[in-house]
C-alpha positions as a Markdown table, in Angstrom:
| # | Residue | x | y | z |
|---|---|---|---|---|
| 1 | Unk | 53.1 | 138.3 | -48.4 |
| 2 | Unk | 55.6 | 139.9 | -50.7 |
| 3 | Unk | 59.0 | 138.2 | -50.9 |
| 4 | Unk | 60.8 | 141.4 | -49.9 |
| 5 | Unk | 58.7 | 142.0 | -46.8 |
| 6 | Unk | 60.5 | 141.8 | -43.5 |
| 7 | Unk | 58.6 | 139.9 | -40.9 |
| 8 | Unk | 59.3 | 138.8 | -37.3 |
| 9 | Unk | 58.2 | 135.2 | -36.7 |
| 10 | Unk | 59.0 | 132.2 | -34.6 |
| 11 | Unk | 62.1 | 130.2 | -35.6 |
| 12 | Unk | 61.7 | 127.2 | -37.8 |
| 13 | Unk | 64.1 | 124.3 | -38.2 |
| 14 | Unk | 65.3 | 125.5 | -41.7 |
| 15 | Unk | 66.4 | 128.8 | -40.0 |
| 16 | Unk | 68.9 | 127.1 | -37.7 |
| 17 | Unk | 72.0 | 127.4 | -39.8 |
| 18 | Unk | 71.0 | 130.8 | -41.1 |
| 19 | Unk | 70.6 | 132.4 | -37.7 |
| 20 | Unk | 73.8 | 130.8 | -36.4 |
| 21 | Unk | 75.7 | 132.3 | -39.3 |
| 22 | Unk | 74.0 | 135.7 | -38.9 |
| 23 | Unk | 74.7 | 135.8 | -35.1 |
| 24 | Unk | 78.3 | 134.8 | -35.5 |
| 25 | Unk | 78.8 | 137.3 | -38.3 |
| 26 | Unk | 77.4 | 140.2 | -36.2 |
| 27 | Unk | 79.6 | 139.1 | -33.3 |
| 28 | Unk | 82.7 | 139.2 | -35.5 |
| 29 | Unk | 81.7 | 142.5 | -36.9 |
| 30 | Unk | 81.3 | 144.0 | -33.4 |
| 31 | Unk | 84.7 | 142.6 | -32.3 |
| 32 | Unk | 83.1 | 140.4 | -29.6 |
| 33 | Unk | 85.3 | 137.9 | -27.9 |
| 34 | Unk | 84.7 | 134.4 | -29.2 |
| 35 | Unk | 85.0 | 132.9 | -25.7 |
| 36 | Unk | 82.7 | 133.8 | -22.9 |
| 37 | Unk | 80.0 | 135.1 | -25.2 |
| 38 | Unk | 77.1 | 133.7 | -27.3 |
| 39 | Unk | 79.7 | 133.0 | -30.1 |
| 40 | Unk | 80.7 | 129.7 | -28.5 |
| 41 | Unk | 77.2 | 128.7 | -27.4 |
| 42 | Unk | 76.3 | 125.2 | -28.6 |
| 43 | Unk | 72.7 | 126.3 | -28.8 |
| 44 | Unk | 73.6 | 128.5 | -31.9 |
| 45 | Unk | 73.6 | 125.4 | -34.1 |
| 46 | Unk | 70.3 | 124.0 | -32.9 |
| 47 | Unk | 68.2 | 127.0 | -32.0 |
| 48 | Unk | 64.8 | 125.5 | -32.9 |
| 49 | Unk | 65.5 | 122.5 | -30.6 |
| 50 | Unk | 66.9 | 124.7 | -27.9 |
| 51 | Unk | 63.9 | 127.1 | -27.8 |
| 52 | Unk | 61.1 | 124.5 | -28.4 |
| 53 | Unk | 60.5 | 124.1 | -24.7 |
| 54 | Unk | 58.0 | 125.5 | -22.2 |
| 55 | Unk | 58.6 | 129.2 | -21.3 |
| 56 | Unk | 61.1 | 129.6 | -24.2 |
| 57 | Unk | 60.8 | 131.2 | -27.6 |
| 58 | Unk | 63.1 | 132.5 | -30.3 |
| 59 | Unk | 62.0 | 134.9 | -33.0 |
| 60 | Unk | 63.8 | 135.6 | -36.3 |
| 61 | Unk | 63.7 | 138.6 | -38.6 |
| 62 | Unk | 63.1 | 137.2 | -42.0 |
| 63 | Unk | 63.1 | 138.7 | -45.5 |
| 64 | Unk | 61.9 | 136.0 | -47.8 |
| 65 | Unk | 64.4 | 133.1 | -47.3 |
| 66 | Unk | 67.0 | 135.4 | -45.7 |
| 67 | Unk | 67.4 | 135.5 | -41.9 |
| 68 | Unk | 68.5 | 139.0 | -40.8 |
| 69 | Unk | 68.5 | 138.6 | -37.1 |
| 70 | Unk | 66.7 | 137.4 | -34.1 |
| 71 | Unk | 66.1 | 137.4 | -30.3 |
| 72 | Unk | 64.8 | 135.0 | -27.7 |
| 73 | Unk | 63.5 | 134.6 | -24.2 |
| 74 | Unk | 64.4 | 131.8 | -21.8 |
| 75 | Unk | 64.3 | 131.2 | -18.1 |
| 76 | Unk | 67.5 | 132.6 | -16.6 |
| 77 | Unk | 70.0 | 129.8 | -16.1 |
| 78 | Unk | 71.2 | 128.9 | -12.6 |
| 79 | Unk | 68.9 | 131.4 | -10.9 |
| 80 | Unk | 66.2 | 130.8 | -8.4 |
| 81 | Unk | 63.3 | 133.2 | -9.2 |
| 82 | Unk | 60.8 | 134.0 | -11.8 |
| 83 | Unk | 63.3 | 135.8 | -14.1 |
| 84 | Unk | 63.8 | 135.3 | -17.8 |
| 85 | Unk | 66.7 | 136.3 | -20.0 |
| 86 | Unk | 66.6 | 138.2 | -23.3 |
| 87 | Unk | 69.0 | 136.1 | -25.4 |
| 88 | Unk | 70.9 | 136.3 | -28.6 |
| 89 | Unk | 69.4 | 139.6 | -29.9 |
| 90 | Unk | 71.5 | 140.4 | -33.0 |
| 91 | Unk | 70.7 | 142.0 | -36.3 |
| 92 | Unk | 72.6 | 142.0 | -39.6 |
| 93 | Unk | 73.5 | 145.6 | -40.9 |
| 94 | Unk | 70.7 | 145.6 | -43.4 |
| 95 | Unk | 68.1 | 145.1 | -40.6 |
| 96 | Unk | 69.3 | 147.9 | -38.4 |
| 97 | Unk | 67.8 | 151.4 | -38.3 |
| 98 | Unk | 64.3 | 150.2 | -39.4 |
| 99 | Unk | 62.7 | 150.0 | -36.0 |
| 100 | Unk | 63.0 | 146.2 | -35.9 |
| 101 | Unk | 64.8 | 146.2 | -32.6 |
| 102 | Unk | 61.9 | 147.9 | -30.9 |
| 103 | Unk | 59.4 | 145.6 | -32.5 |
| 104 | Unk | 61.5 | 142.5 | -31.6 |
| 105 | Unk | 61.9 | 143.8 | -28.0 |
| 106 | Unk | 58.1 | 144.3 | -27.7 |
| 107 | Unk | 57.4 | 140.8 | -29.0 |
| 108 | Unk | 59.9 | 139.2 | -26.6 |
| 109 | Unk | 58.7 | 141.1 | -23.6 |
| 110 | Unk | 55.1 | 140.4 | -24.4 |
| 111 | Unk | 55.9 | 136.7 | -24.6 |
| 112 | Unk | 57.7 | 136.9 | -21.2 |
| 113 | Unk | 54.7 | 138.6 | -19.6 |
| 114 | Unk | 52.3 | 136.1 | -21.1 |
| 115 | Unk | 54.1 | 133.1 | -19.7 |
| 116 | Unk | 54.3 | 134.8 | -16.2 |
| 117 | Unk | 57.9 | 136.0 | -15.8 |
| 118 | Unk | 58.2 | 138.9 | -13.3 |
| 119 | Unk | 61.5 | 140.3 | -14.6 |
| 120 | Unk | 63.7 | 140.2 | -17.7 |
| 121 | Unk | 67.5 | 140.1 | -17.5 |
| 122 | Unk | 70.1 | 140.6 | -20.2 |
| 123 | Unk | 73.8 | 140.7 | -20.6 |
| 124 | Unk | 75.7 | 142.8 | -23.1 |
| 125 | Unk | 79.0 | 144.6 | -23.8 |
| 126 | Unk | 79.9 | 148.2 | -23.0 |
| 127 | Unk | 80.6 | 149.1 | -26.6 |
| 128 | Unk | 77.2 | 147.9 | -27.9 |
| 129 | Unk | 75.8 | 151.4 | -27.2 |
| 130 | Unk | 73.0 | 151.3 | -29.7 |
| 131 | Unk | 71.7 | 148.1 | -28.1 |
| 132 | Unk | 72.0 | 149.5 | -24.6 |
| 133 | Unk | 70.1 | 152.7 | -25.7 |
| 134 | Unk | 67.3 | 150.5 | -26.9 |
| 135 | Unk | 67.3 | 148.5 | -23.6 |
| 136 | Unk | 67.2 | 151.6 | -21.5 |
| 137 | Unk | 64.4 | 153.1 | -23.7 |
| 138 | Unk | 62.1 | 150.1 | -22.9 |
| 139 | Unk | 62.9 | 150.3 | -19.2 |
| 140 | Unk | 66.0 | 148.1 | -18.5 |
| 141 | Unk | 68.3 | 149.5 | -15.8 |
| 142 | Unk | 71.9 | 148.7 | -15.1 |
| 143 | Unk | 73.0 | 146.2 | -12.5 |
| 144 | Unk | 76.3 | 146.1 | -10.5 |
| 145 | Unk | 76.7 | 142.3 | -10.8 |
| 146 | Unk | 75.4 | 139.5 | -13.0 |
| 147 | Unk | 72.5 | 137.3 | -12.1 |
| 148 | Unk | 72.5 | 133.6 | -12.5 |
| 149 | Unk | 75.3 | 132.0 | -14.4 |
| 150 | Unk | 74.9 | 132.1 | -18.2 |
| 151 | Unk | 78.6 | 131.3 | -18.9 |
| 152 | Unk | 78.9 | 134.6 | -20.8 |
| 153 | Unk | 81.7 | 135.9 | -18.5 |
| 154 | Unk | 83.0 | 138.2 | -21.3 |
| 155 | Unk | 79.8 | 140.2 | -21.1 |
| 156 | Unk | 80.4 | 142.9 | -18.5 |
| 157 | Unk | 77.1 | 144.9 | -18.7 |
| 158 | Unk | 74.0 | 143.5 | -16.9 |
| 159 | Unk | 70.5 | 144.9 | -17.1 |
| 160 | Unk | 67.1 | 144.1 | -15.6 |
| 161 | Unk | 63.5 | 145.1 | -16.3 |
| 162 | Unk | 60.4 | 144.6 | -14.2 |
| 163 | Unk | 57.6 | 143.1 | -16.3 |
C-alpha cells in the first residue's frame, strides 16, 4: 500500500487521539455547540476501547499516519429494540468530495446488517446539509422525534433507515 493511499479500516489504539482531534476540529469548523453534541462525549478520547465490544465498530479514514475522519455503529442507547445508531461520522476538509462518505456509509450499514440490526438511527443538525443529503441518498428518512436517549440534545434532526 502506498503511503498516500486513503483507506477505510477499523480503528486501532494509536488512532484514538488523532480521531478525537479530527472530530473536535470538524465540529468547531461547523459551528456545532460544544454541549449536547459529540464534542463533549467522553468516548472521543478512548474510541478503540468504546467500540471494542459486541455489535459495535468504528472505522477511520486513514492516509498513511493521518486520520482524516471516521464513523461508527453501536446499539442505540436507552432504547428497547433492535436498532443501531450511526455515530460520529465526520470528515476533515481534505477527505470531503472524494466519495468517502458513501463508502463509509456502505461499510457501516453492512456491518449493522451482518450483526443483525433491523434499523439504523442517526442524529444530526439542520445546517449539516451535505451530510443529510448523503443520508437521504442511502435511504434514511426524517423523524419527528428522537429515539432513545443519546445525550445529544443539541442535535435536532433525527433520521432512521430500515436495514
